Amino acid sequence: MEKTPVRRESPAFPLSQALLEQLPNPAYVMDKALLDRNLSVISKVARESGAEIILALKGFAMWGAFPWLNRAGFSRATASSLSEARLALEEMGLPPYTYAVAYTAEEIREMAALSSHLTFNSLSQYQRLGRQAREANRELSFGLRVNPELSSVGVDLYNPCVPGSRLGVRLSDLPAPETFPQEIKGFHCHALCESDAGSSCRLIDRFEERFSAYLPRLEWVNFGGGHLMTRQGYDVEALVARIKAFRSKWPGLQVVLEPGAAFVWETGYLLARVEDVVRNGGTPVAVMNVSFTAHMPDCLEQPYMPRVQGAVHEEQAGFSGSGFRHRYRLGGNSCLAGDFMGDWLFEEPLEEGSLLLFHDMIHYTFVKTTMFNGVHHPSLCVVDGDRIVFRRDFGYEDFKSRLS
């Protein structure tokens, strides 16, 4: 395939020219040095707090990068499906903590056999499928997801405790501690999304307030994900102190955290290219070789506003000086009429071949991508300096296999 000439738009472009000449386009590009930085922070929290911190595969599942996690001491994951449970065991090396909103009779035995812990979303699921799971794995530790009814997430789409939520059992719906199933040894309590340390501390406070009567009979508690401990400015010491205080009060309980985004927060990019500039009156549209609906779905669902190298969104233009004067709408390459996102001001004009770089596109991005319309799927790459150390490309056979 003939390569389209590319132009770099900003002197601060974080990928070197030598690397750009090696990288496919489009591609998700993770920087190993940035991953190592995050792993050191998470290791510190685990070491100082005594909590077990495991990877939530729903947020990051590039198994080609798992060896680096393993070498940093992270060999266990949380799985939300049979496929994730298999991936965790096969590629990370240890059976996962497994939680699914709804298990099926067809899959429960295999999921139980693959897992070390199996958490039910409801008591009815436990009552209906617990026996089959136990028969498949006598060593399995059962858990129950509880709902602390603490809404600290502003966007309902990502709020596990939105009124009427199907996720977890409320305190008012639990049987009394003396009649609670003895076989259930843990509580899973997830209520956060990309949250700060204050929210994590409030979650633990709320959990104790609501469920302390059940804790003496349990062996572990999982405070879920959303603890964004690798974000700049996060109060790591406050999180560590709160977990230590909880463990001191409940010495018989193992504490588990399962962040997804924190492992790969701000570790990489989506590299794309302008293929055409369409002018139909009004703002010109830069049509890319990637799609918002297929490759950056959160941008349309939430919407999540990405950061684009060398550009600012028009709503932020007033805070960015006069250098951003070239206006374009960014459009995807699918047939969906709404496959575009807002108007952006660029430092330099865009044309065919101009490179675009979307920041912080490793967590909750390619795990949610589709092959809608058969548009070319971005490659997955890990880079170390100016070297590509992992690369996975996608083509027609990947698209075809999803349709039969």
Short mmCIF file of C-alpha atoms in Angstrom, two decimals, residues 1-380:
data_model
loop_
_atom_site.label_atom_id
_atom_site.label_comp_id
_atom_site.label_asym_id
_atom_site.label_seq_id
_atom_site.Cartn_x
_atom_site.Cartn_y
_atom_site.Cartn_z
CA MET A 1 0.00 0.00 0.00
CA GLU A 2 1.41 3.39 -0.99
CA LYS A 3 1.95 5.66 1.98
CA THR A 4 0.41 9.12 2.01
CA PRO A 5 2.96 11.82 2.84
CA VAL A 6 2.46 13.10 6.36
CA ARG A 7 2.98 16.44 8.01
CA ARG A 8 3.65 16.99 11.69
CA GLU A 9 1.66 19.93 12.97
CA SER A 10 3.34 20.88 16.24
CA PRO A 11 6.97 21.25 17.37
CA ALA A 12 5.89 19.59 20.63
CA PHE A 13 4.68 16.42 18.85
CA PRO A 14 5.45 13.64 21.37
CA LEU A 15 6.36 10.99 18.76
CA SER A 16 9.71 11.38 17.01
CA GLN A 17 10.10 11.46 13.24
CA ALA A 18 12.09 8.21 13.43
CA LEU A 19 9.19 6.51 15.21
CA LEU A 20 6.56 7.97 12.89
CA GLU A 21 8.38 6.44 9.93
CA GLN A 22 7.96 2.99 11.51
CA LEU A 23 4.43 3.25 12.87
CA PRO A 24 1.37 2.16 10.92
CA ASN A 25 -1.39 4.71 10.53
CA PRO A 26 -3.92 4.59 12.09
CA ALA A 27 -2.64 3.07 15.32
CA TYR A 28 -3.14 3.08 19.06
CA VAL A 29 0.35 3.77 20.40
CA MET A 30 1.26 3.05 24.02
CA ASP A 31 4.56 4.32 25.41
CA LYS A 32 6.23 1.72 27.64
CA ALA A 33 8.02 4.42 29.66
CA LEU A 34 4.67 5.98 30.57
CA LEU A 35 3.28 2.56 31.48
CA ASP A 36 6.28 1.92 33.75
CA ARG A 37 5.64 5.27 35.46
CA ASN A 38 2.06 4.26 36.26
CA LEU A 39 3.07 0.80 37.44
CA SER A 40 5.50 2.33 39.93
CA VAL A 41 2.70 4.45 41.44
CA ILE A 42 0.32 1.50 41.70
CA SER A 43 3.08 -0.65 43.21
CA LYS A 44 3.63 2.00 45.87
CA VAL A 45 -0.07 2.03 46.78
CA ALA A 46 -0.22 -1.75 46.98
CA ARG A 47 2.97 -2.02 49.02
CA GLU A 48 2.14 0.75 51.51
CA SER A 49 -1.58 0.03 51.93
CA GLY A 50 -1.44 -3.77 51.94
CA ALA A 51 -4.27 -3.96 49.39
CA GLU A 52 -4.17 -6.29 46.43
CA ILE A 53 -4.48 -4.28 43.21
CA ILE A 54 -5.54 -6.15 40.09
CA LEU A 55 -6.13 -5.14 36.48
CA ALA A 56 -9.72 -4.67 35.28
CA LEU A 57 -9.65 -6.13 31.79
CA LYS A 58 -12.76 -4.17 30.81
CA GLY A 59 -10.56 -1.06 30.79
CA PHE A 60 -7.39 -2.48 29.23
CA ALA A 61 -6.88 -5.87 27.61
CA MET A 62 -3.89 -5.52 25.27
CA TRP A 63 -2.40 -8.87 26.22
CA GLY A 64 0.80 -8.10 24.33
CA ALA A 65 1.63 -5.67 27.15
CA PHE A 66 0.87 -8.11 29.98
CA PRO A 67 4.51 -9.29 30.36
CA TRP A 68 5.47 -5.81 31.56
CA LEU A 69 2.65 -5.87 34.11
CA ASN A 70 3.74 -9.31 35.28
CA ARG A 71 7.33 -8.17 35.77
CA ALA A 72 6.03 -5.28 37.88
CA GLY A 73 4.20 -7.75 40.12
CA PHE A 74 0.72 -7.60 38.59
CA SER A 75 -0.31 -11.09 37.48
CA ARG A 76 -3.98 -11.11 38.35
CA ALA A 77 -6.99 -9.49 36.74
CA THR A 78 -10.70 -9.08 37.19
CA ALA A 79 -12.87 -10.54 34.44
CA SER A 80 -16.45 -9.73 33.46
CA SER A 81 -17.10 -12.49 30.93
CA LEU A 82 -15.98 -15.96 29.92
CA SER A 83 -13.63 -14.55 27.28
CA GLU A 84 -12.00 -12.16 29.76
CA ALA A 85 -11.61 -14.98 32.29
CA ARG A 86 -9.82 -17.11 29.69
CA LEU A 87 -7.60 -14.20 28.69
CA ALA A 88 -6.67 -13.49 32.32
CA LEU A 89 -5.65 -17.08 33.03
CA GLU A 90 -3.92 -17.72 29.70
CA GLU A 91 -2.03 -14.45 29.34
CA MET A 92 -1.55 -13.18 32.92
CA GLY A 93 -0.98 -16.58 34.48
CA LEU A 94 -3.33 -16.59 37.47
CA PRO A 95 -7.08 -17.26 37.77
CA PRO A 96 -9.08 -14.04 37.91
CA TYR A 97 -11.58 -12.48 40.22
CA THR A 98 -14.70 -12.82 38.08
CA TYR A 99 -17.85 -10.73 38.23
CA ALA A 100 -20.63 -10.61 35.62
CA VAL A 101 -23.92 -8.78 35.71
CA ALA A 102 -25.63 -12.01 34.65
CA TYR A 103 -24.14 -15.50 34.37
CA THR A 104 -25.74 -18.06 32.07
CA ALA A 105 -26.34 -21.73 32.72
CA GLU A 106 -24.34 -22.51 29.56
CA GLU A 107 -21.19 -20.74 30.78
CA ILE A 108 -21.23 -20.85 34.58
CA ARG A 109 -19.26 -24.08 34.99
CA GLU A 110 -16.46 -23.01 32.67
CA MET A 111 -16.25 -19.55 34.23
CA ALA A 112 -16.10 -21.08 37.70
CA ALA A 113 -13.35 -23.50 36.65
CA LEU A 114 -11.23 -20.63 35.32
CA SER A 115 -11.66 -18.34 38.35
CA SER A 116 -10.40 -18.04 41.92
CA HIS A 117 -13.28 -15.76 43.00
CA LEU A 118 -16.78 -15.56 41.54
CA THR A 119 -19.01 -12.63 42.46
CA PHE A 120 -22.76 -12.69 41.86
CA ASN A 121 -24.72 -9.56 41.02
CA SER A 122 -27.82 -10.76 42.88
CA LEU A 123 -28.84 -13.37 45.42
CA SER A 124 -31.18 -14.91 42.86
CA GLN A 125 -28.22 -15.58 40.54
CA TYR A 126 -26.35 -17.17 43.43
CA GLN A 127 -29.32 -19.33 44.36
CA ARG A 128 -29.88 -20.48 40.80
CA LEU A 129 -26.28 -21.06 39.66
CA GLY A 130 -24.16 -21.33 42.79
CA ARG A 131 -24.39 -25.11 43.00
CA GLN A 132 -23.14 -25.62 39.43
CA ALA A 133 -20.27 -23.21 40.05
CA ARG A 134 -19.28 -25.03 43.25
CA GLU A 135 -19.34 -28.40 41.50
CA ALA A 136 -16.97 -27.03 38.85
CA ASN A 137 -14.51 -25.57 41.36
CA ARG A 138 -14.45 -26.67 45.00
CA GLU A 139 -11.86 -24.01 45.88
CA LEU A 140 -13.88 -21.11 44.50
CA SER A 141 -14.57 -18.15 46.79
CA PHE A 142 -18.06 -16.71 46.27
CA GLY A 143 -18.81 -13.01 46.51
CA LEU A 144 -21.83 -10.74 46.21
CA ARG A 145 -21.92 -7.29 44.67
CA VAL A 146 -23.50 -4.74 46.98
CA ASN A 147 -24.76 -1.29 46.06
CA PRO A 148 -23.70 1.41 48.55
CA GLU A 149 -26.20 3.89 47.05
CA LEU A 150 -23.49 6.52 46.80
CA SER A 151 -23.69 8.52 43.57
CA SER A 152 -20.34 10.23 43.14
CA VAL A 153 -20.18 9.93 39.33
CA GLY A 154 -21.71 12.85 37.45
CA VAL A 155 -22.53 11.07 34.18
CA ASP A 156 -25.38 8.57 34.54
CA LEU A 157 -23.97 6.33 31.79
CA TYR A 158 -21.00 5.57 34.07
CA ASN A 159 -22.70 5.78 37.46
CA PRO A 160 -23.10 2.31 39.03
CA CYS A 161 -25.35 3.75 41.74
CA VAL A 162 -27.77 5.71 39.58
CA PRO A 163 -31.34 5.36 40.95
CA GLY A 164 -32.81 2.12 39.66
CA SER A 165 -29.40 0.65 38.94
CA ARG A 166 -29.28 -3.07 38.15
CA LEU A 167 -25.77 -3.32 39.64
CA GLY A 168 -25.50 -4.83 43.10
CA VAL A 169 -27.77 -5.47 46.06
CA ARG A 170 -28.87 -2.63 48.33
CA LEU A 171 -28.64 -2.99 52.10
CA SER A 172 -32.43 -2.97 52.40
CA ASP A 173 -32.61 -6.03 50.12
CA LEU A 174 -30.05 -8.14 51.98
CA PRO A 175 -31.12 -10.83 54.44
CA ALA A 176 -30.15 -10.21 58.05
CA PRO A 177 -26.53 -11.07 58.89
CA GLU A 178 -27.58 -14.15 60.89
CA THR A 179 -29.42 -15.61 57.87
CA PHE A 180 -26.96 -14.46 55.21
CA PRO A 181 -25.59 -17.35 53.07
CA GLN A 182 -22.48 -18.66 54.80
CA GLU A 183 -20.93 -19.70 51.51
CA ILE A 184 -20.56 -16.07 50.38
CA LYS A 185 -17.15 -14.93 51.61
CA GLY A 186 -16.75 -11.51 50.03
CA PHE A 187 -18.47 -8.27 49.08
CA HIS A 188 -17.77 -6.40 45.86
CA CYS A 189 -18.57 -2.67 46.07
CA HIS A 190 -18.00 -0.62 42.92
CA ALA A 191 -19.27 2.96 42.73
CA LEU A 192 -16.54 5.11 41.14
CA CYS A 193 -15.35 6.20 37.69
CA GLU A 194 -12.03 8.03 37.17
CA SER A 195 -12.45 9.39 40.69
CA ASP A 196 -10.12 11.17 43.12
CA ALA A 197 -8.88 9.94 46.49
CA GLY A 198 -11.62 11.79 48.35
CA SER A 199 -14.24 9.79 46.49
CA SER A 200 -12.43 6.55 47.30
CA CYS A 201 -12.33 7.47 50.99
CA ARG A 202 -16.02 8.36 50.99
CA LEU A 203 -16.82 5.04 49.35
CA ILE A 204 -15.01 3.14 52.10
CA ASP A 205 -16.77 5.28 54.72
CA ARG A 206 -20.14 4.56 53.16
CA PHE A 207 -19.40 0.85 52.83
CA GLU A 208 -18.53 0.61 56.53
CA GLU A 209 -21.58 2.62 57.49
CA ARG A 210 -23.90 0.36 55.51
CA PHE A 211 -22.42 -3.12 55.66
CA SER A 212 -20.32 -3.37 58.85
CA ALA A 213 -22.71 -5.91 60.40
CA TYR A 214 -21.77 -8.39 57.67
CA LEU A 215 -18.00 -7.90 57.73
CA PRO A 216 -17.07 -10.24 60.61
CA ARG A 217 -18.33 -13.20 58.56
CA LEU A 218 -16.45 -12.24 55.36
CA GLU A 219 -12.91 -12.93 54.13
CA TRP A 220 -12.45 -10.23 51.50
CA VAL A 221 -13.88 -6.98 50.19
CA ASN A 222 -13.35 -5.61 46.69
CA PHE A 223 -13.72 -1.83 46.40
CA GLY A 224 -13.92 -2.05 42.62
CA GLY A 225 -12.42 0.32 40.11
CA GLY A 226 -12.40 4.03 39.39
CA HIS A 227 -9.53 4.80 41.80
CA LEU A 228 -7.53 6.99 39.43
CA MET A 229 -4.36 6.94 41.50
CA THR A 230 -2.03 7.66 38.56
CA ARG A 231 -3.66 10.96 37.58
CA GLN A 232 -1.54 14.02 38.26
CA GLY A 233 -2.54 15.57 41.58
CA TYR A 234 -4.15 12.42 42.98
CA ASP A 235 -3.68 12.23 46.77
CA VAL A 236 -2.03 8.81 46.97
CA GLU A 237 -1.22 9.24 50.67
CA ALA A 238 -4.89 9.80 51.53
CA LEU A 239 -5.91 6.61 49.74
CA VAL A 240 -3.16 4.61 51.42
CA ALA A 241 -4.07 5.97 54.86
CA ARG A 242 -7.77 5.17 54.44
CA ILE A 243 -7.10 1.60 53.30
CA LYS A 244 -4.67 1.05 56.19
CA ALA A 245 -7.25 2.34 58.66
CA PHE A 246 -9.87 0.01 57.21
CA ARG A 247 -7.51 -2.98 57.37
CA SER A 248 -6.57 -2.13 60.93
CA LYS A 249 -10.23 -2.08 61.97
CA TRP A 250 -11.03 -5.28 60.04
CA PRO A 251 -7.80 -7.31 60.17
CA GLY A 252 -9.49 -10.47 58.90
CA LEU A 253 -10.48 -8.90 55.58
CA GLN A 254 -8.37 -8.90 52.44
CA VAL A 255 -8.81 -5.60 50.56
CA VAL A 256 -8.87 -5.62 46.76
CA LEU A 257 -8.91 -2.72 44.28
CA GLU A 258 -9.44 -3.32 40.57
CA PRO A 259 -8.72 -0.18 38.55
CA GLY A 260 -8.66 -0.33 34.78
CA ALA A 261 -7.90 3.21 33.68
CA ALA A 262 -5.27 3.85 36.36
CA PHE A 263 -2.90 1.27 34.88
CA VAL A 264 -2.76 2.98 31.49
CA TRP A 265 -3.90 6.54 32.20
CA GLU A 266 -2.15 8.96 29.81
CA THR A 267 0.17 6.26 28.48
CA GLY A 268 -0.51 6.71 24.79
CA TYR A 269 -2.31 8.00 21.76
CA LEU A 270 -4.44 7.31 18.74
CA LEU A 271 -2.41 8.27 15.68
CA ALA A 272 -4.55 9.22 12.69
CA ARG A 273 -4.32 11.08 9.41
CA VAL A 274 -6.42 13.56 7.44
CA GLU A 275 -7.54 11.98 4.18
CA ASP A 276 -9.71 14.79 2.84
CA VAL A 277 -10.95 18.26 3.69
CA VAL A 278 -14.61 18.70 2.73
CA ARG A 279 -16.05 22.17 2.30
CA ASN A 280 -19.84 22.24 2.04
CA GLY A 281 -20.31 25.72 3.41
CA GLY A 282 -19.61 26.71 6.98
CA THR A 283 -16.78 25.01 8.85
CA PRO A 284 -14.53 22.76 6.71
CA VAL A 285 -14.52 19.11 7.77
CA ALA A 286 -11.24 17.22 8.12
CA VAL A 287 -12.16 13.63 7.25
CA MET A 288 -9.84 11.20 9.03
CA ASN A 289 -8.83 7.57 8.54
CA VAL A 290 -10.43 6.74 11.91
CA SER A 291 -14.00 6.84 13.16
CA PHE A 292 -15.44 8.27 16.34
CA THR A 293 -18.26 5.74 16.45
CA ALA A 294 -16.00 2.75 15.69
CA HIS A 295 -12.71 3.72 17.34
CA MET A 296 -13.50 6.40 19.96
CA PRO A 297 -17.08 5.56 21.03
CA ASP A 298 -16.87 7.37 24.38
CA CYS A 299 -16.49 10.63 22.46
CA LEU A 300 -20.07 10.23 21.19
CA GLU A 301 -21.60 8.29 24.09
CA GLN A 302 -20.56 10.40 27.07
CA PRO A 303 -19.50 12.64 25.33
CA TYR A 304 -15.84 12.54 26.29
CA MET A 305 -13.85 15.45 24.90
CA PRO A 306 -10.47 14.20 23.66
CA ARG A 307 -7.27 16.25 23.63
CA VAL A 308 -5.91 16.76 20.13
CA GLN A 309 -2.28 17.66 19.53
CA GLY A 310 -1.86 21.20 18.25
CA ALA A 311 -5.54 22.08 18.63
CA VAL A 312 -8.16 23.30 21.07
CA HIS A 313 -11.89 22.75 21.00
CA GLU A 314 -13.79 25.91 20.13
CA GLU A 315 -15.33 26.03 23.62
CA GLN A 316 -11.82 26.35 25.09
CA ALA A 317 -10.40 28.72 22.48
CA GLY A 318 -10.76 31.77 24.68
CA PHE A 319 -8.20 30.38 27.11
CA SER A 320 -5.59 29.40 24.52
CA GLY A 321 -4.30 32.61 23.00
CA SER A 322 -4.43 33.75 19.39
CA GLY A 323 -2.27 31.02 17.85
CA PHE A 324 -5.21 28.70 17.19
CA ARG A 325 -6.92 30.30 14.21
CA HIS A 326 -7.60 27.49 11.70
CA ARG A 327 -11.07 26.04 12.28
CA TYR A 328 -12.03 22.48 11.29
CA ARG A 329 -14.68 19.97 12.23
CA LEU A 330 -13.18 16.51 12.82
CA GLY A 331 -15.07 13.79 10.96
CA GLY A 332 -14.76 10.03 10.98
CA ASN A 333 -14.61 7.72 7.97
CA SER A 334 -17.77 5.68 8.56
CA CYS A 335 -21.18 6.19 6.91
CA LEU A 336 -22.82 7.30 10.18
CA ALA A 337 -24.03 10.85 9.64
CA GLY A 338 -23.12 11.77 13.21
CA ASP A 339 -19.57 10.41 13.02
CA PHE A 340 -17.98 13.75 13.82
CA MET A 341 -17.13 15.72 16.91
CA GLY A 342 -17.33 19.45 17.25
CA ASP A 343 -15.26 22.27 15.84
CA TRP A 344 -11.56 22.58 16.63
CA LEU A 345 -9.06 25.38 16.21
CA PHE A 346 -5.62 24.34 15.01
CA GLU A 347 -2.29 26.11 15.09
CA GLU A 348 -1.59 25.08 11.48
CA PRO A 349 -3.94 24.50 8.53
CA LEU A 350 -4.93 20.89 7.81
CA GLU A 351 -4.69 19.19 4.45
CA GLU A 352 -4.51 15.69 3.03
CA GLY A 353 -1.70 13.87 4.83
CA SER A 354 -1.73 15.98 7.99
CA LEU A 355 -1.15 13.89 11.09
CA LEU A 356 -3.60 13.99 13.99
CA LEU A 357 -2.78 12.73 17.45
CA PHE A 358 -5.50 12.06 20.03
CA HIS A 359 -4.11 11.94 23.58
CA ASP A 360 -4.96 9.46 26.38
CA MET A 361 -6.55 6.89 24.09
CA ILE A 362 -5.38 3.63 25.68
CA HIS A 363 -7.92 3.02 28.47
CA TYR A 364 -11.54 2.22 27.55
CA THR A 365 -10.91 2.86 23.85
CA PHE A 366 -9.79 -0.11 21.77
CA VAL A 367 -11.52 -2.49 24.21
CA LYS A 368 -14.77 -0.88 23.01
CA THR A 369 -13.99 -0.54 19.30
CA THR A 370 -16.02 -2.13 16.54
CA MET A 371 -15.47 -2.96 12.88
CA PHE A 372 -18.66 -1.14 11.88
CA ASN A 373 -18.77 -0.44 8.15
CA GLY A 374 -15.62 -2.51 7.72
CA VAL A 375 -13.49 0.60 8.14
CA HIS A 376 -9.83 -0.16 8.72
CA HIS A 377 -9.19 -0.89 12.38
CA PRO A 378 -6.20 0.89 13.97
CA SER A 379 -3.17 -1.24 14.79
CA LEU A 380 -2.12 -1.77 18.41
#
